[in-house]
Coordinates of C-alpha atoms and ligand atoms in Angstrom, one line a residue:
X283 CA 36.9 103.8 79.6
X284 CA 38.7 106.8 78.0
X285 CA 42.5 105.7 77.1
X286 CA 45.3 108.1 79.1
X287 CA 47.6 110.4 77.3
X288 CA 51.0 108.9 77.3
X289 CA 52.9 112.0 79.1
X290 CA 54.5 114.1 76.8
X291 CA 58.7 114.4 77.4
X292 CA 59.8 117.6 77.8
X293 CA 63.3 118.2 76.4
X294 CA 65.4 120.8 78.2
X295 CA 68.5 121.7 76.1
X296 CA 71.7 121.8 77.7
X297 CA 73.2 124.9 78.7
X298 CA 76.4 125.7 80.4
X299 CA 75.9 129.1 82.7
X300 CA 78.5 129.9 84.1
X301 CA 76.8 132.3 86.4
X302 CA 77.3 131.8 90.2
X303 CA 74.7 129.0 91.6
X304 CA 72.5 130.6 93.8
X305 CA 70.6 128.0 96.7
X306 CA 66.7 128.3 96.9
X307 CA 65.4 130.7 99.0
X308 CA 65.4 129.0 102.7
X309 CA 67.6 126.0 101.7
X310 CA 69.9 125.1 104.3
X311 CA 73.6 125.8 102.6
X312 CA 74.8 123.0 104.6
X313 CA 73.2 120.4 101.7
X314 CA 74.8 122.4 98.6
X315 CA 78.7 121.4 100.7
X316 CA 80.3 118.6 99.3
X317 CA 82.7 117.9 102.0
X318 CA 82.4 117.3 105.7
X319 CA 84.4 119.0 108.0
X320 CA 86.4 116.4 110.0
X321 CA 85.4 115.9 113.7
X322 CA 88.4 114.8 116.0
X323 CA 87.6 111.4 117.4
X324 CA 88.6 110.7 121.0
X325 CA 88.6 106.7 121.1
X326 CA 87.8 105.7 125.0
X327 CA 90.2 103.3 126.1
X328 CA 88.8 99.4 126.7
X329 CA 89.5 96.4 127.9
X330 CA 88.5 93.3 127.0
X331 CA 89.0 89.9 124.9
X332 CA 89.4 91.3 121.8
X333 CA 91.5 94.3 123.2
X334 CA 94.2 91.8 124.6
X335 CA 94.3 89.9 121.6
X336 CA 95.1 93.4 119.5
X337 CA 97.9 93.9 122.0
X338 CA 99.0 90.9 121.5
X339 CA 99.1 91.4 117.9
X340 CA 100.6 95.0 118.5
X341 CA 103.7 93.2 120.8
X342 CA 104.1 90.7 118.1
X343 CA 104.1 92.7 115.4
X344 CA 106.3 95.3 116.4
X345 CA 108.9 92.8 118.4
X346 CA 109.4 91.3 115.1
X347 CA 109.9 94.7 113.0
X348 CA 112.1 96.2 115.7
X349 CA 113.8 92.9 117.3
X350 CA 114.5 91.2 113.4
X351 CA 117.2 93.9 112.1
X352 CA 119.5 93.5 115.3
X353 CA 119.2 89.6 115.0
X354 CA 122.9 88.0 113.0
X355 CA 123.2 84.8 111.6
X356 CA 126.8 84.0 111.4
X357 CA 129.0 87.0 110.4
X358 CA 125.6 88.7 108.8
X359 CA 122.6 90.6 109.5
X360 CA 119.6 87.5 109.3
X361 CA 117.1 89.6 107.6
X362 CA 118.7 92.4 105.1
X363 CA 117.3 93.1 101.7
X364 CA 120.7 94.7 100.0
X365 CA 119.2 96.0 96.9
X366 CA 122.7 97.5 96.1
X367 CA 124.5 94.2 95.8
X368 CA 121.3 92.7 94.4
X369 CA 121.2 89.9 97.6
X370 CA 118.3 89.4 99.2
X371 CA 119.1 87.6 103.3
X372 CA 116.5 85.7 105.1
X373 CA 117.9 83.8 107.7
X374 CA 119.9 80.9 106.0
X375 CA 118.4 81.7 102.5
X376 CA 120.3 83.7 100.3
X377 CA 118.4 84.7 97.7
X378 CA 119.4 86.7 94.1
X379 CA 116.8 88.6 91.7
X380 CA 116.6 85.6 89.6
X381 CA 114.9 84.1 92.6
X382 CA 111.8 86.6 91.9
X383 CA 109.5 83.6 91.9
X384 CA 109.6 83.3 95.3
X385 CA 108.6 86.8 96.1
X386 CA 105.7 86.0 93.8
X387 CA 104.8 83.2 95.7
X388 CA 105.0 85.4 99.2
X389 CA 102.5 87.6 97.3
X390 CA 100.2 84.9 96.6
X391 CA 100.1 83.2 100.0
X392 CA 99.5 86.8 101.3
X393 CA 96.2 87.3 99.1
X394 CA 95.2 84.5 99.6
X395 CA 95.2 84.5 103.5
X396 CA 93.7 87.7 102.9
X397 CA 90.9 86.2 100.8
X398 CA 90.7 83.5 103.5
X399 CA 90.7 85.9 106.8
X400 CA 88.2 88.0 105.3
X401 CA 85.6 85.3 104.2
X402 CA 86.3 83.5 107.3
X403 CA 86.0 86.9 109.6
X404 CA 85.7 90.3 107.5
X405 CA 88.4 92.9 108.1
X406 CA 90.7 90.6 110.9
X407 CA 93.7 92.2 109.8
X408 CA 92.4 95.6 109.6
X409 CA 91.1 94.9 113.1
X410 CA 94.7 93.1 114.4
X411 CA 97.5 93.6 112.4
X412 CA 97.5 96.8 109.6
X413 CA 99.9 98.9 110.7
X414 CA 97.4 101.8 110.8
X415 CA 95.9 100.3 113.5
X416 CA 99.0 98.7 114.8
X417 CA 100.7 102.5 115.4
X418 CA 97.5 104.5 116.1
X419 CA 97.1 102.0 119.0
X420 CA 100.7 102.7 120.3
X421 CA 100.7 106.4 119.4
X422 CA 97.3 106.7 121.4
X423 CA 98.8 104.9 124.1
X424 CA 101.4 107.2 124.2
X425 CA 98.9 110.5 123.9
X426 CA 96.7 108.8 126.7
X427 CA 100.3 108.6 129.1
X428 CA 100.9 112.2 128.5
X429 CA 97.1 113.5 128.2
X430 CA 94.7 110.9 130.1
X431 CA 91.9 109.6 128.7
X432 CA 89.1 110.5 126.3
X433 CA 87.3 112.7 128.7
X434 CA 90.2 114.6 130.4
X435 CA 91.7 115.1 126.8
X436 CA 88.4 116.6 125.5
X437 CA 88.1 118.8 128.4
X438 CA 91.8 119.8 127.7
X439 CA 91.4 121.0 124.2
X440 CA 88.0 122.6 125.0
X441 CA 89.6 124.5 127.6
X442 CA 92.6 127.9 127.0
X443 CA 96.4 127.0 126.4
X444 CA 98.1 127.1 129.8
X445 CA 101.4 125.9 131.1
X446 CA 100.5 122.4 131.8
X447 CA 98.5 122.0 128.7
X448 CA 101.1 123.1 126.8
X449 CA 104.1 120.8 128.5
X450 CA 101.9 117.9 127.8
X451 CA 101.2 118.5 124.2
X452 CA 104.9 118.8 123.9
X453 CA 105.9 115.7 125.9
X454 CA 103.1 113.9 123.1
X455 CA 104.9 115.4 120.9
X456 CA 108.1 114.5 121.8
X457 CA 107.3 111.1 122.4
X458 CA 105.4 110.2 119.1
X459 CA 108.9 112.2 117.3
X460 CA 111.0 109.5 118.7
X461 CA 108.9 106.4 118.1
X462 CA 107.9 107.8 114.6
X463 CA 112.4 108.3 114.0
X464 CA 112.8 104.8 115.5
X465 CA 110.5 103.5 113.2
X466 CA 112.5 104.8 110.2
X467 CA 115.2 104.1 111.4
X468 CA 114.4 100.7 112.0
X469 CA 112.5 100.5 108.6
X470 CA 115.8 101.7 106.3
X471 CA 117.4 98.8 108.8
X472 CA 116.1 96.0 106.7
X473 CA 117.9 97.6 103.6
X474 CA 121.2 99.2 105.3
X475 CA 122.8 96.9 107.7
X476 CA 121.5 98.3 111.1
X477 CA 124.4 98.8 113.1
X478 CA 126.3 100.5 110.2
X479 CA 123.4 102.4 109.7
X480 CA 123.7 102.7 113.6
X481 CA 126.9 104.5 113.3
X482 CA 126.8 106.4 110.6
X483 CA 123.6 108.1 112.4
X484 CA 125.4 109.2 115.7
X485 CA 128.5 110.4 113.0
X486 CA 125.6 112.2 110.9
X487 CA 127.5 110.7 108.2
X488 CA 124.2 108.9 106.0
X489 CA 123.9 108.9 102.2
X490 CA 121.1 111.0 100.9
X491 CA 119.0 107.3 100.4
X492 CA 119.4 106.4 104.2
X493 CA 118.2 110.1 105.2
X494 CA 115.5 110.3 102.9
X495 CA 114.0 106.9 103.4
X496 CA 114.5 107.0 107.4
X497 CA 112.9 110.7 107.8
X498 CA 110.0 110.1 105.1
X499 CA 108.8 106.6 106.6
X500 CA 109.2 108.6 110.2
X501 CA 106.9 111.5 108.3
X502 CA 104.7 109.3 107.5
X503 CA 104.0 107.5 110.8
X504 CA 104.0 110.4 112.4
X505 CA 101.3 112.1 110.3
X506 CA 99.0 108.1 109.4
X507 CA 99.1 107.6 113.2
X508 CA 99.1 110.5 115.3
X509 CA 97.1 112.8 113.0
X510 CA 95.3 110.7 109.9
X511 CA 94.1 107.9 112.0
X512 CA 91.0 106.7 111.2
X513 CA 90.8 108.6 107.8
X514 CA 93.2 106.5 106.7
X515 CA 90.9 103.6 106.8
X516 CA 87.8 105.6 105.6
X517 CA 89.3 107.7 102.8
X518 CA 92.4 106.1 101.5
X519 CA 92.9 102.3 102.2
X520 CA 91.7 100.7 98.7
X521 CA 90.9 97.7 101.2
X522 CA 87.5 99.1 102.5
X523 CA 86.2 99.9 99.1
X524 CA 86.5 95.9 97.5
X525 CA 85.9 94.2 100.9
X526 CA 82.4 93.4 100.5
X527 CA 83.2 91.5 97.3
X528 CA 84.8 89.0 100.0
X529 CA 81.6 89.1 102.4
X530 CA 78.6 86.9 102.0
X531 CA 76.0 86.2 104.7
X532 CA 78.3 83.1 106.4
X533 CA 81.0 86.1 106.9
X534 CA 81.6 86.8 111.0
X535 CA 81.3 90.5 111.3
X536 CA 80.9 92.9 113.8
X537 CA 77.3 92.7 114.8
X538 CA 74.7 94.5 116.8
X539 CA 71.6 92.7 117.5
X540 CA 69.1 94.6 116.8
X541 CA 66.2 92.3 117.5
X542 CA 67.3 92.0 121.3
X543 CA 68.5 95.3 121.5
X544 CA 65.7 97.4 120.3
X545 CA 63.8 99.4 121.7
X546 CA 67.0 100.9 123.2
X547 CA 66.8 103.1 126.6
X548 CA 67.9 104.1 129.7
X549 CA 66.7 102.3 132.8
X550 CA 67.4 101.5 136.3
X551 CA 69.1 98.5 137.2
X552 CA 66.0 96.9 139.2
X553 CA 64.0 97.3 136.1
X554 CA 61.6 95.0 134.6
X555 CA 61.8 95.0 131.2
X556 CA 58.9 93.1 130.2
X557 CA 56.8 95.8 132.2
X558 CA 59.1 98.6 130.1
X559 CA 59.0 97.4 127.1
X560 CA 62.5 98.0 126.4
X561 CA 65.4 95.8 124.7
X562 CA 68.8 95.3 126.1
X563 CA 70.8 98.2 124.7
X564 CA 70.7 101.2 127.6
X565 CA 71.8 103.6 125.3
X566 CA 75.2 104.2 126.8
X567 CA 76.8 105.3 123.5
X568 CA 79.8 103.7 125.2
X569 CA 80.3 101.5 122.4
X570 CA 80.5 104.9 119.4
X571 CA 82.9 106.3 122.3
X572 CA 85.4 103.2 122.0
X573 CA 85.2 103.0 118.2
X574 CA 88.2 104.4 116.5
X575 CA 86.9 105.3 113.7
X576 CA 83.3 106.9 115.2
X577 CA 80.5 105.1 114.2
X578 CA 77.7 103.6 115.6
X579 CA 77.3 99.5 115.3
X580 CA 74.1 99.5 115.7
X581 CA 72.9 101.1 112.7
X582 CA 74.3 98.2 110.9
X583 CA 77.5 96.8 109.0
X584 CA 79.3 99.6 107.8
X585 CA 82.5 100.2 105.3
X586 CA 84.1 102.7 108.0
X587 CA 84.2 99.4 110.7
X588 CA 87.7 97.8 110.7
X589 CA 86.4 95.1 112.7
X590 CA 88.2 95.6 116.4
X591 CA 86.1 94.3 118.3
X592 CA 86.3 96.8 121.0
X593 CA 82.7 98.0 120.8
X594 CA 82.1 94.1 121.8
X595 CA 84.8 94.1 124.8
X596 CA 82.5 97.7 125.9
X597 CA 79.2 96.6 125.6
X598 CA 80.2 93.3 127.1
X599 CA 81.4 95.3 130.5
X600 CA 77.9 97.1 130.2
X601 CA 75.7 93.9 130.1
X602 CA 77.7 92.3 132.9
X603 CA 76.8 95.7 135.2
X604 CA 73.1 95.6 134.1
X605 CA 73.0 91.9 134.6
X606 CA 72.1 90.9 131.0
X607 CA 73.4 88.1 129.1
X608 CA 76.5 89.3 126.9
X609 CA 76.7 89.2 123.4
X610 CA 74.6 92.5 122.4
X611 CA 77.3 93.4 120.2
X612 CA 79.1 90.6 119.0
X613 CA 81.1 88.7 115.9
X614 CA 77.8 87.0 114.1
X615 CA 76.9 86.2 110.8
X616 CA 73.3 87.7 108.8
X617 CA 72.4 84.2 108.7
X618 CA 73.1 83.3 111.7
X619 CA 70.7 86.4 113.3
X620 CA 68.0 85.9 110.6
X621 CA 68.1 82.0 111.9
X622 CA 68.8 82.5 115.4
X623 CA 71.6 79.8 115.0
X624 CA 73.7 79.2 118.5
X625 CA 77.2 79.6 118.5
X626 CA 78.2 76.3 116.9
X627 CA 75.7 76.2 114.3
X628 CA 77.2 79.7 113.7
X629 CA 80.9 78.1 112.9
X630 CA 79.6 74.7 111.3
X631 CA 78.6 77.7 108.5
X632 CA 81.0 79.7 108.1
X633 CA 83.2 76.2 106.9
X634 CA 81.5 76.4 103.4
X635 CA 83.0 76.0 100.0
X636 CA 84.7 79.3 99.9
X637 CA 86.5 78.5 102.5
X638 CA 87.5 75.5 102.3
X639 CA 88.9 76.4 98.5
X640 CA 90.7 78.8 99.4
X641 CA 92.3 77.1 102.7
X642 CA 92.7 74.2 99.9
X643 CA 94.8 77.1 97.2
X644 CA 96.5 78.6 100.3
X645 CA 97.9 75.0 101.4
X646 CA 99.3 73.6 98.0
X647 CA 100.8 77.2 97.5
X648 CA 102.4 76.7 100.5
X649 CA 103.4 73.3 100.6
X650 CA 105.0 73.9 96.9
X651 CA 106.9 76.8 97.7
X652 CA 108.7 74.7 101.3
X653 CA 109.3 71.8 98.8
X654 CA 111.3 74.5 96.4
X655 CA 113.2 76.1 99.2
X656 CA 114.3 72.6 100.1
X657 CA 114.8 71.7 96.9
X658 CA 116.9 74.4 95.6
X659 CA 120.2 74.4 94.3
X660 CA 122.2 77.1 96.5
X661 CA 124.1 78.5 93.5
X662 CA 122.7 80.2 89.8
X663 CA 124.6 80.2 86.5
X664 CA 124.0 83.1 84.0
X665 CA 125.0 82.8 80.6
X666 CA 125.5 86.2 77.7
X667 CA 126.7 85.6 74.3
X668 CA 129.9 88.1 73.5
X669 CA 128.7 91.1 72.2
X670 CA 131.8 91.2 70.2
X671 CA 132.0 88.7 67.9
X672 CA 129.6 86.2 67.1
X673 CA 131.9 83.2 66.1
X674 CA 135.9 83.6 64.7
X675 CA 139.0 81.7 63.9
X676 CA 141.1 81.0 66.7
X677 CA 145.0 79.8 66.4
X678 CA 145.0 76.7 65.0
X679 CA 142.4 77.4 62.8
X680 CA 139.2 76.7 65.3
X681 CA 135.8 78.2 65.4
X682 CA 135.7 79.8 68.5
X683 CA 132.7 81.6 70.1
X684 CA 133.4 83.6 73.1
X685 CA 130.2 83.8 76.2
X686 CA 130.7 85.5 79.7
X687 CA 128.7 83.3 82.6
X688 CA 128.1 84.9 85.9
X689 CA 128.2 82.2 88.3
X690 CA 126.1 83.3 91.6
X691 CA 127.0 81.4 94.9
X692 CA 123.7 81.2 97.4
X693 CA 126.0 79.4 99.8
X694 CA 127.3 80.4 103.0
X695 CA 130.6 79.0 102.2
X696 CA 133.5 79.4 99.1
X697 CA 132.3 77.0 96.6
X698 CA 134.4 75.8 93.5
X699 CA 132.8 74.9 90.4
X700 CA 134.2 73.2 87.2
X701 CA 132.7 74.4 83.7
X702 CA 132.7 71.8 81.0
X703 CA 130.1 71.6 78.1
X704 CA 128.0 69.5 75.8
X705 CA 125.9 69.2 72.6
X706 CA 128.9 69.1 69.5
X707 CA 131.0 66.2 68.9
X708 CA 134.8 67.5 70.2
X709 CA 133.8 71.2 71.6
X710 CA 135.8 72.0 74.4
X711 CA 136.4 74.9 76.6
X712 CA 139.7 76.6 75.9
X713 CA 139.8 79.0 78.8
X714 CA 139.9 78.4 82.8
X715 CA 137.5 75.3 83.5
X716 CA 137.7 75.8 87.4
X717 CA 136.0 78.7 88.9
X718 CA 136.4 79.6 92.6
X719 CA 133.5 82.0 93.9
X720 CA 133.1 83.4 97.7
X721 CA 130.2 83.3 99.7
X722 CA 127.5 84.5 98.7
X723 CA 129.0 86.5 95.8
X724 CA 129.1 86.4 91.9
X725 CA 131.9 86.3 89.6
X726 CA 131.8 87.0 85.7
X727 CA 134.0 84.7 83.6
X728 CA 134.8 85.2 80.0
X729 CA 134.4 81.7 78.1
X730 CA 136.0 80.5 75.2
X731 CA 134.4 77.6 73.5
X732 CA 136.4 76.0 70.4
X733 CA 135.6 73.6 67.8
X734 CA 137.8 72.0 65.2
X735 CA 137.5 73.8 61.5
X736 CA 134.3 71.7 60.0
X737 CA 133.6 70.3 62.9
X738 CA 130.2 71.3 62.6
X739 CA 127.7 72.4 59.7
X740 CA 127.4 76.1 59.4
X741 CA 124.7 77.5 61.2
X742 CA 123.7 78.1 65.1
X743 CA 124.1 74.9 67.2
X744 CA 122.1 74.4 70.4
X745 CA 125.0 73.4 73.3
X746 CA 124.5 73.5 77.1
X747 CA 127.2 74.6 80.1
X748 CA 127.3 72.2 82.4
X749 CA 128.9 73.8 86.5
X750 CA 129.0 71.0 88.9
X751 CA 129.8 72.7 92.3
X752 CA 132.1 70.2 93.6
X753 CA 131.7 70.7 97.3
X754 CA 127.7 70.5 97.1
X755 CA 127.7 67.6 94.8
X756 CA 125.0 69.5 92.3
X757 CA 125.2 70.3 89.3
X758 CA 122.8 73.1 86.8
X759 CA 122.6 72.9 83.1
X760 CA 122.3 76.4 81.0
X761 CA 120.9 76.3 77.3
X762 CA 123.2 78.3 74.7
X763 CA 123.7 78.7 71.1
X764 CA 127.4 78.0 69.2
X765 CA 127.5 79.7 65.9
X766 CA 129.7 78.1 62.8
X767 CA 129.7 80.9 60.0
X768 CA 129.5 79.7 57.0
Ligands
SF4_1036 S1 77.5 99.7 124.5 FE1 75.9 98.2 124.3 S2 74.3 98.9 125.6 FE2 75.7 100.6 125.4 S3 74.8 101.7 123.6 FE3 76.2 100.3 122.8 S4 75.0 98.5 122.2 FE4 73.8 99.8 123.7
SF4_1037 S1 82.1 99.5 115.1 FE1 83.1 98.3 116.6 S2 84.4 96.8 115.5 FE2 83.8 98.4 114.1 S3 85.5 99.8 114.2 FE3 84.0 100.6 115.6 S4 84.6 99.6 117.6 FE4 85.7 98.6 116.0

């Protein structure tokens, strides 16, 4: 047997031309474009299990976000984030910057249900509670009041402008303005008391912040929801590019069955389909005509599917007209098609170690950040060295060492606080010992510590401020340094 030639490796040198790239002759230019022209997508309107339980989620949602600002707890707004004076409101909880740990630990129990609800059920809150989907769904509400549905608006943007096509594009219009203004509004809300805000709107008499922040977040509902839609969630939410990192084959997704669907076709009712050889998808494309986003489920799991179940609700209607068992299209797992597991066998699965470990992270997170808001001492204690002098003679012939402590009350109610301190034999505090601070304000207070002449070595002295709040019974304990020069 005669031994092959290896294949000899042509090199071709690298050349930069920068002559115009010309398309073999007969070459359809459509494969040299790199971009896709957008197609408008005119989502049909369903109803259905999963559709009430989005508009629940919408009503929720959005009672919350517009309801929450107008709430008051006491002489306050409950929820108000004033970054200006650095307080941060949430209901009873008065919380300062130095408080940041809790915000970390909001952040964590939010990744982590995240992690959870998408190893449990793949994109749920895409599906429910985004607010891209939450304010497409209302402004497409709103274009279906002033347009009709899918089929009546496609004829009407197929067909000329006239009169009536124009006065209901502008009522649309209109409409999606003012929810998209209340929505800023409301938004800057959380950050400017709302019924100042209120007023100085109807005065047109708003700081450039409020005007910028209530007209960009408007902009930008406006232009996500009524225009972007979908291509939000295909082109620019970072979620649907690392969600399949969460997914493994226990995940519920959105799925078409293909063994029991295929071979797809039309038939009449009366049909037998053992004679016809068909499977139990008609080919109704009703379920690509609900889909927000406009893609088929039955060629498989895709990135572009948020996960809304409405191509279920659809082809559930469909298999209850043609008499078939529902469940063509429904929330499954891979192993649970690959197995033919029922429904329960289904769940008993997707409760596997992932899950439960992350339930398990998400529990202790949240059980340790309640036992620290119960905890916590409603008042903070800052304490700077003088920038001044680092240590001097007073009268008398003392060392003295001058601090300034901010002394934050969390409290709903005056609080007064008397400052002594500890760690060198016969240190005192030689300036006011009692401090009175209002609810939920801060007060600076210059300190003078003094210590008899050779009372100490030279050198820095570790000493700690003690502030009992009197009223609360509590006291906090704040590490400083007392210099002796030598
Ligand atoms: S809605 Fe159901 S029956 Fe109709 S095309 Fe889609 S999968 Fe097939
Ligand atoms: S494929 Fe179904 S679940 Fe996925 S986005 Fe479209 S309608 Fe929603």
């Amino acid at each position: 047997m005669s031994e092959s030639k290896p294949p000899v490796k042509k090199v071709i040198p690298l050349t930069v031309s920068t002559a115009p790239i010309e398309p073999p002759p007969g070459a359809d230019p459509e494969l040299v474009s790199l971009y896709q022209a957008h197609k408008k997508i005119y989502p049909r309107s369903v109803s259905g299990l999963f559709s009430r339980w989005r508009w629940l989620l919408v009503w929720l949602t959005q009672i919350i976000f517009y309801g929450l600002p107008w709430l008051e707890w006491g002489q306050r707004q409950a929820v108000l984030f004033d970054l200006e004076a650095r307080r941060f409101y949430i209901f009873g909880l008065v919380l300062y910057p130095q408080d940041f740990i809790y915000l970390t630990g909001i952040l964590v129990i939010a990744a982590y249900s995240l992690f959870l609800f998408t190893a449990v059920a793949g994109r749920l809150w895409c599906g429910y509670a985004c607010p891209q989907t939450v304010y497409t769904e209302m402004f497409l509400w709103l274009e279906k009041l002033a347009e009709g549905d899918r089929s009546m608006r496609m004829r009407r943007d197929a067909a000329p402008w006239t009169l009536e096509k124009f006065a209901r594009k502008a009522w649309k219009q209109a409409m999606w303005i003012a929810l998209a203004l209340w929505t800023g509004f409301t938004f800057v809300g959380y950050f400017t008391p709302i019924q100042v805000l209120a007023g100085e709107f109807a005065r047109w008499d708003l700081g450039s912040w409020e005007i910028f922040w209530s007209f960009f977040y408007a902009f930008a509902t406006y232009g996500n929801a009524g225009f972007m839609r979908e291509q939000v969630c295909k082109y620019m939410c970072p979620y649907a590019r690392f969600q399949s990192a969460m997914f493994d084959k226990d995940t519920l997704v959105v799925t078409y069955d293909r063994e029991r669907g295929e071979p797809r076709g039309a038939r009449s009712k009366k049909a037998d389909l053992s004679t016809l050889g068909l499977g139990s998808c008609v080919d109704c494309s009703l379920c690509v005509q609900v889909c927000p986003t406009g893609i088929d489920i039955r060629n498989g799991l895709q990135y572009e599917c948020i996960g809304c179940g409405a191509c279920i609700d659809v082809c559930d209607t469909v298999m209850d007209k043609v008499g078939y068992p529902r469940g063509l299209v429904k929330y499954s797992t891979e192993h649970a098609l690959e197995q033919h597991w029922t429904k329960q066998q289904t769940l008993r699965h997707v409760l596997r170690p992932r899950v439960l470990i992350y339930s398990g992270i998400l529990g202790v997170v949240v059980v340790a950040m309640a036992i620290s808001l119960a905890l916590r001492i409603p008042f903070k204690v800052d304490v700077v060295r003088d920038r001044g002098s680092l240590a001097r003679i007073a009268e008398g012939g003392k060392i003295e060492n001058v601090f300034r402590i901010q002394v934050m009350n969390a409290s709903e109610q005056t609080q007064n606080f008397h400052l002594s301190v500890e760690g060198l034999p016969n240190l005192e505090v030689a300036s006011e010992k009692d401090i009175s601070v209002e609810s939920t304000q801060s007060r600076w207070v210059a300190v003078r510590l003094q210590l008899p002449y050779e009372g100490a070595p030279p050198g820095s002295h570790t000493i700690h401020f003690k502030i009992d709040a009197k009223d609360l019974g509590k006291s906090v304990s704040e590490k400083a340094v007392f210099i002796v020069p030598r």
